[in-house]
Each structure stands twice: as C-alpha cells, then as structure tokens.
CSV table of C-alpha atoms in Angstrom, one decimal:
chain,number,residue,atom,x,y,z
A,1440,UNK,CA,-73.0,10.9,-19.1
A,1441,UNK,CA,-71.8,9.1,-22.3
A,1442,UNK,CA,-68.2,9.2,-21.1
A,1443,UNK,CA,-68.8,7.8,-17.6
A,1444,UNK,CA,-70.6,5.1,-19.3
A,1445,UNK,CA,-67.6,4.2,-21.7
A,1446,UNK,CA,-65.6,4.2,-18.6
A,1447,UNK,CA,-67.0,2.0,-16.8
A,1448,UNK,CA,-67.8,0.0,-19.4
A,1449,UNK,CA,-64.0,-0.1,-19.8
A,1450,UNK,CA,-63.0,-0.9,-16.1
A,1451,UNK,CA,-65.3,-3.5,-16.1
A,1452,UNK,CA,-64.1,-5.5,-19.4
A,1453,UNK,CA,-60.4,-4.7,-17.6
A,1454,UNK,CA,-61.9,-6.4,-14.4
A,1455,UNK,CA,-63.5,-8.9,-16.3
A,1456,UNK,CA,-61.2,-9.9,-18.7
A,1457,UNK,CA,-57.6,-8.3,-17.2
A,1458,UNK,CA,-54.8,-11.4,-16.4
A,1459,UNK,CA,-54.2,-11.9,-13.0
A,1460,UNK,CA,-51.2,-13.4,-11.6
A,1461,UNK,CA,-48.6,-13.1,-9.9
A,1462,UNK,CA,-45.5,-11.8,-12.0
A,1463,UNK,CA,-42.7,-14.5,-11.6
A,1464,UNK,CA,-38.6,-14.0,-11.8
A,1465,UNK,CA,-36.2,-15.7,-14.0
A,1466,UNK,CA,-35.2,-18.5,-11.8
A,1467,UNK,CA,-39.3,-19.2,-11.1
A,1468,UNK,CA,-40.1,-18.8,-14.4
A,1469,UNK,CA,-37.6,-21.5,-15.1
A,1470,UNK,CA,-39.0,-23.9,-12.8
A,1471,UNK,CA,-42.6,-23.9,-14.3
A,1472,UNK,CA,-42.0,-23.7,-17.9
A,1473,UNK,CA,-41.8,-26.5,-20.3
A,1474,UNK,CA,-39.5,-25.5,-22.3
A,1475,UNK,CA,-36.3,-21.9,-21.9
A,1476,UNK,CA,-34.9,-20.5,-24.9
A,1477,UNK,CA,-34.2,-18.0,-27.0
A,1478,UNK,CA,-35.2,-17.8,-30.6
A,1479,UNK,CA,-35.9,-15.3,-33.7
A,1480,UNK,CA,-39.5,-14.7,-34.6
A,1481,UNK,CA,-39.1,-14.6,-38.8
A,1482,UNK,CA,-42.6,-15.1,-39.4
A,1483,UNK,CA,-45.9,-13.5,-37.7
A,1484,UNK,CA,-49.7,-15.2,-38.9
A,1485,UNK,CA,-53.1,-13.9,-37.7
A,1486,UNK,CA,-55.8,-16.8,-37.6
A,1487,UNK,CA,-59.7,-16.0,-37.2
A,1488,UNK,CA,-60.5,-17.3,-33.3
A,1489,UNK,CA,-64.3,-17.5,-33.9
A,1490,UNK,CA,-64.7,-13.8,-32.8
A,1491,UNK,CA,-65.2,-11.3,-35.4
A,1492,UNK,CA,-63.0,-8.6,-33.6
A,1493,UNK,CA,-60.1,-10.9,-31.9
A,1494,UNK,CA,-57.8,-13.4,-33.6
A,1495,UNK,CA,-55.0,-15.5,-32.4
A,1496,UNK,CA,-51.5,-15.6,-33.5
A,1497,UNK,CA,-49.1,-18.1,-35.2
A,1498,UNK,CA,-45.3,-16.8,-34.6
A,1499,UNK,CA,-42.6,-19.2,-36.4
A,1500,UNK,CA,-39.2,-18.8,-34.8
A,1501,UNK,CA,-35.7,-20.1,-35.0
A,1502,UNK,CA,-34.6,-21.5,-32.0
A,1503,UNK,CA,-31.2,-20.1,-31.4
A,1504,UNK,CA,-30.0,-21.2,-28.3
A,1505,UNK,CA,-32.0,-23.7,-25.4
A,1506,UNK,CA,-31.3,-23.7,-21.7
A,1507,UNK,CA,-34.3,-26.4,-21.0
A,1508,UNK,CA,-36.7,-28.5,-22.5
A,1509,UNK,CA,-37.3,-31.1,-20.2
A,1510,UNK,CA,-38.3,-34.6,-21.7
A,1511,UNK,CA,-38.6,-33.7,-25.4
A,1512,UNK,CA,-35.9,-34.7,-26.5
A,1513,UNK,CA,-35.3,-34.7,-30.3
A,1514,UNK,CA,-38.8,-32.0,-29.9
A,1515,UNK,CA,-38.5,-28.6,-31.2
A,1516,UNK,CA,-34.9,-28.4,-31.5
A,1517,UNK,CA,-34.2,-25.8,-34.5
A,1518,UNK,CA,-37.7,-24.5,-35.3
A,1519,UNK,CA,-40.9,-23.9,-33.1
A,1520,UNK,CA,-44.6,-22.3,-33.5
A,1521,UNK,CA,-45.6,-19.8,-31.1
A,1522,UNK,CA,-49.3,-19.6,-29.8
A,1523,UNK,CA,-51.1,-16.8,-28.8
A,1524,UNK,CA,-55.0,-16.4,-28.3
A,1525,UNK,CA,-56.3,-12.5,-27.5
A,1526,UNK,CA,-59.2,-14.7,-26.0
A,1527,UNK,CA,-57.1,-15.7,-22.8
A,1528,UNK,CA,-55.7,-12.4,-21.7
A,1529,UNK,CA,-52.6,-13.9,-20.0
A,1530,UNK,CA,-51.1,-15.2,-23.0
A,1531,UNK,CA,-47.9,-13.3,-24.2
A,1532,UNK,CA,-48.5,-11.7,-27.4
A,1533,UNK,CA,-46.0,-12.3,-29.9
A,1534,UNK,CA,-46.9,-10.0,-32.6
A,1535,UNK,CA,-43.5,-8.6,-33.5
A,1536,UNK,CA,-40.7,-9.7,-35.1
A,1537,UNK,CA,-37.2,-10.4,-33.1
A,1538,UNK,CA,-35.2,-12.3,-30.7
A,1539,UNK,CA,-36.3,-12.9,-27.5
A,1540,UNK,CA,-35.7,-15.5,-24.3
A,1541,UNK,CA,-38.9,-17.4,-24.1
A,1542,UNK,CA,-40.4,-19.7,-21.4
A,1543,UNK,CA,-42.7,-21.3,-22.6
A,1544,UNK,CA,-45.3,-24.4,-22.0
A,1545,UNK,CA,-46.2,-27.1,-24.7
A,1546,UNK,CA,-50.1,-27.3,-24.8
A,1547,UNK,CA,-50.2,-31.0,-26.1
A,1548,UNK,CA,-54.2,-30.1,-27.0
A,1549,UNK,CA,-52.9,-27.9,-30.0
A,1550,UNK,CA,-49.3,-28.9,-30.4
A,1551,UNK,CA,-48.2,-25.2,-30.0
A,1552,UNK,CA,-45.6,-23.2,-27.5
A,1553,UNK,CA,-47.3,-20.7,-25.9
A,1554,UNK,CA,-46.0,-18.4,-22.9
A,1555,UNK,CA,-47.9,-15.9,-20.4
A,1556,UNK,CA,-47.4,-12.5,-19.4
A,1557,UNK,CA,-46.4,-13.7,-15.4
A,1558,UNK,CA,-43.1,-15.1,-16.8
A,1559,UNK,CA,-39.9,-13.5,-17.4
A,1560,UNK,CA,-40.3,-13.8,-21.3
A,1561,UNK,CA,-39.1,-11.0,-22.8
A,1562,UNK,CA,-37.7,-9.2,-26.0
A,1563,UNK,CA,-33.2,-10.4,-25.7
A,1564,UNK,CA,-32.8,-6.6,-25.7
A,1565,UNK,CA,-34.2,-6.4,-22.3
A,1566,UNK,CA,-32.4,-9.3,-20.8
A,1567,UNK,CA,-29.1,-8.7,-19.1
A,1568,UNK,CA,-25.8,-10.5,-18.9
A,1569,UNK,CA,-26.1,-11.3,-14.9
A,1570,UNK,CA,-30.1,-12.7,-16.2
A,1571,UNK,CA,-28.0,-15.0,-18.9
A,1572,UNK,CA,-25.3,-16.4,-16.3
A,1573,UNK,CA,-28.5,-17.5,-14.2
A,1574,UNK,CA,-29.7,-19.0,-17.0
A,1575,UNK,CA,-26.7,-21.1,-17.7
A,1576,UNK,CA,-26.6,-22.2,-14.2
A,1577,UNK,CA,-30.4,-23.0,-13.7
A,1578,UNK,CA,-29.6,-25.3,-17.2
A,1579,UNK,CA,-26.9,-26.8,-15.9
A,1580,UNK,CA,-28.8,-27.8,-12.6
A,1581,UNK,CA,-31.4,-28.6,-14.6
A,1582,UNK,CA,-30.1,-31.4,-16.8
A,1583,UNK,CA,-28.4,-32.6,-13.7
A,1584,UNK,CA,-31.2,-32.7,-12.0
A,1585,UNK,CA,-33.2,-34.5,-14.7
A,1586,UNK,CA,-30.3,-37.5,-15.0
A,1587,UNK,CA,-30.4,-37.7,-11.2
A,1588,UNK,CA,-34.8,-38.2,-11.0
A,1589,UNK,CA,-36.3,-41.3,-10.8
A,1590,UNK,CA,-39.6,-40.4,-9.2
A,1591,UNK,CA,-42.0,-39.0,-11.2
A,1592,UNK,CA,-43.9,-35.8,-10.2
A,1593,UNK,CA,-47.2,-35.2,-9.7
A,1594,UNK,CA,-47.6,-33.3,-12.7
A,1595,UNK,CA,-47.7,-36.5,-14.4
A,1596,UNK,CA,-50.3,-38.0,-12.4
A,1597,UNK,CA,-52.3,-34.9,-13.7
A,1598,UNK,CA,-51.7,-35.4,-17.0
A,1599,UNK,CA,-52.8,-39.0,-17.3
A,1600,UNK,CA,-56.1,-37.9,-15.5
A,1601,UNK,CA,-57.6,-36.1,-18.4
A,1602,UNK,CA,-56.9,-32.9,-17.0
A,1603,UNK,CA,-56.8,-29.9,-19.7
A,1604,UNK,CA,-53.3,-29.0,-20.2
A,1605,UNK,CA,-53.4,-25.5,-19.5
A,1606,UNK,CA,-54.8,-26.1,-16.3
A,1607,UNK,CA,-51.9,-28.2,-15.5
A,1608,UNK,CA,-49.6,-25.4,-16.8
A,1609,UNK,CA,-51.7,-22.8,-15.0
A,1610,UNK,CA,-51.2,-25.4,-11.4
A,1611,UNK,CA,-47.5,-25.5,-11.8
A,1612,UNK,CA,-47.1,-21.8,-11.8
A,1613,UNK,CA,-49.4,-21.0,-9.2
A,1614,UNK,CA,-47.2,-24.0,-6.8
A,1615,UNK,CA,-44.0,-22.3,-7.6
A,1616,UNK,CA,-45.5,-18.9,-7.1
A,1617,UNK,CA,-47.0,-20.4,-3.3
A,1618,UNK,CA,-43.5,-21.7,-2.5
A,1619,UNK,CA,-41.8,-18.6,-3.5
A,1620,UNK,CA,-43.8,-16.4,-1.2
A,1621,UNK,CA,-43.0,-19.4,1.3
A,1622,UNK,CA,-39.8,-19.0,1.6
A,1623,UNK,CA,-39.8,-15.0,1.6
A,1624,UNK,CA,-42.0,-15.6,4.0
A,1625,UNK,CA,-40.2,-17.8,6.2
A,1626,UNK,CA,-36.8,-15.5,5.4
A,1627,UNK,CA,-39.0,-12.5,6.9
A,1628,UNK,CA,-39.7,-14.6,9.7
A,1629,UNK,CA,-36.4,-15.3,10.6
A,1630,UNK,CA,-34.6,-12.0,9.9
A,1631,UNK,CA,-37.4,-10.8,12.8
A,1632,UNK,CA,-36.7,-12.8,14.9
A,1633,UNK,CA,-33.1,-11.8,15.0
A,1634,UNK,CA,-34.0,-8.5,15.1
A,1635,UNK,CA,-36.3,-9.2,17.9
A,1636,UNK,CA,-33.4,-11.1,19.9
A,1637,UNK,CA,-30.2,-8.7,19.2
A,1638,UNK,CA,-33.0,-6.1,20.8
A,1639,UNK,CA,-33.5,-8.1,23.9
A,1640,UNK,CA,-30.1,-8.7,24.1
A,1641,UNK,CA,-29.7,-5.0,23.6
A,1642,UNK,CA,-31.6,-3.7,26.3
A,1643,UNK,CA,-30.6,-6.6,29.0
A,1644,UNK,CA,-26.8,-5.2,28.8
A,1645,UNK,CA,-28.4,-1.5,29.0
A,1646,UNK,CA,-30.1,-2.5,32.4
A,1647,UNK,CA,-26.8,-4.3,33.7
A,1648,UNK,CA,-25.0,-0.9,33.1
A,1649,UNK,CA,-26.9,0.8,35.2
C-alpha cells in the first residue's frame, strides 16, 4: 500500500510539475532564441531559491564562438552568466562543467541567460558537423536579415506592454513551434494530394486499356 502511494504520489508531481513542450530543431530553435552560441562553462554556483530542498544555478561561461545575438550589440560578447531555476522545470540545467552550443533567451527581469529543455541546446560533443554548417548559414541569414528590417516585430510591442519577459520568450517559441507544424502540415497536404491525383490518373489509363 505504501508503495502505490509513493507512486502515485510520484506521477502526480511528474504531471504536475513535468515541462511540457514541444521539442524544437536547430533551425527553430534558432528562430526563437535571443541569443546562439557556444561557450565553456568554468564556473558552476548553487543559490538558495526560497525552498529549503531546490536551489537555482549560476553557470559562468566563456563565450567561444556566437552565431546570433540579435540587437545586443557590444552585450555579452566574451563572458555570460547562465540561469537556471529547479522551480520552473523547463529550464536547462547547467550543472556541469563543458562546452556546449547554447540558445538561449536574455530575461531582462534578472539580467541572466537562461535556455529550456524544448531547444536544441546541448553539450558540443553531441552536436554534429552537418548541425554546425546550419548554423553558419542560419547566422549568415540572420545578420542579413537583421541589416535588411525596418519594421519592428510584435515582440516589441509586447515588451513595452509590461508583459513578464519569460512569457514573451515562452510566446515566441510556442509561434514558431505553431508555424512549424503549419508547414508540415501543409507539406502533408500537398504530397496527398499528389498521391491522390497520380492514383486517379492511374486508374483512368487502367480503364482505357480495357
């Protein structure tokens, strides 16, 4: 009885507190994120969080090599803090030591770079060379991109509103996520319909043969 009560005391904290989202590739990840790099974590801090079992985590890092960081220019250019808070379950948890190819989002309520567990960040042993190629690409399309823009986006609107930051992080991954399943969507749609045709065509010539 005492074990089926730890288990489901344990499936329900999962439920409760588990992250849900939806995973998102390197070239998605790219799109949300504030800021694409990879860096060297040198230095790893526990902080109290207000809870007496959880804390959160300060990671220094060297940045090593950027592929975007949007308008800060001049901002986090050779060093950078990493934030991580065991109270928000999505959060990446940087609690080792290393390189690794970050996206990350600037919360301008703490000052800190923190990055979730739906992006493609991930230890630079794990990412591979066709992953780095994209990378330089997506930056180069980027910064052309960014010289080319002269409408600001809505993003902006939110942040002049007063919205919390993370919830304006949080919106901009769940839009690219929505227009990512869009357009596999519409790619399904189409490939079907193809399908569908080079059928009918199929069986029309079929009938004429006989």
């Amino acid at each position: 009885m005492k074990k089926f009560l730890f288990l489901s005391a344990l499936f329900l904290s999962i439920q409760i507190f588990g992250c849900k989202c939806t995973d998102l590739n390197i070239e998605n990840s790219f799109k949300t994120a504030d800021f694409v790099f990879i860096g060297n974590i040198y230095s790893v801090k526990e902080t109290p969080s207000g809870y007496k079992t959880l804390s959160s985590l300060l990671s220094s890092m060297k940045i090593e090599k950027i592929f975007k960081s949007e308008n800060y220019d001049g901002f986090y250019v050779d060093q950078a803090t990493l934030f991580t808070s065991q109270l928000r379950s999505c959060d990446y948890p940087f609690n080792e030591k290393g390189k690794y190819l970050i996206f990350g989002y600037f919360d301008s309520d703490l000052g800190f770079i923190y990055s979730e567990r739906c992006l493609a960040t991930k230890k630079i042993s794990s990412v591979s060379q066709d992953e780095l190629q994209l990378l330089e690409k997506l930056s180069t399309d980027f910064k052309q991109e960014l010289k080319n823009t002269e409408n600001p986006e809505i993003i902006e609107v939110l942040e002049d509103s007063g919205t919390p930051n993370r919830e304006i992080n949080t919106l901009k991954r769940d839009l690219i996520s929505v227009q990512s399943e869009n357009k596999n969507l519409k790619i399904t749609i189409i490939v079907t319909s193809i399908s569908l045709i080079l059928l009918l065509i199929i069986l029309i010539l079929k009938k004429r043969k006989k």
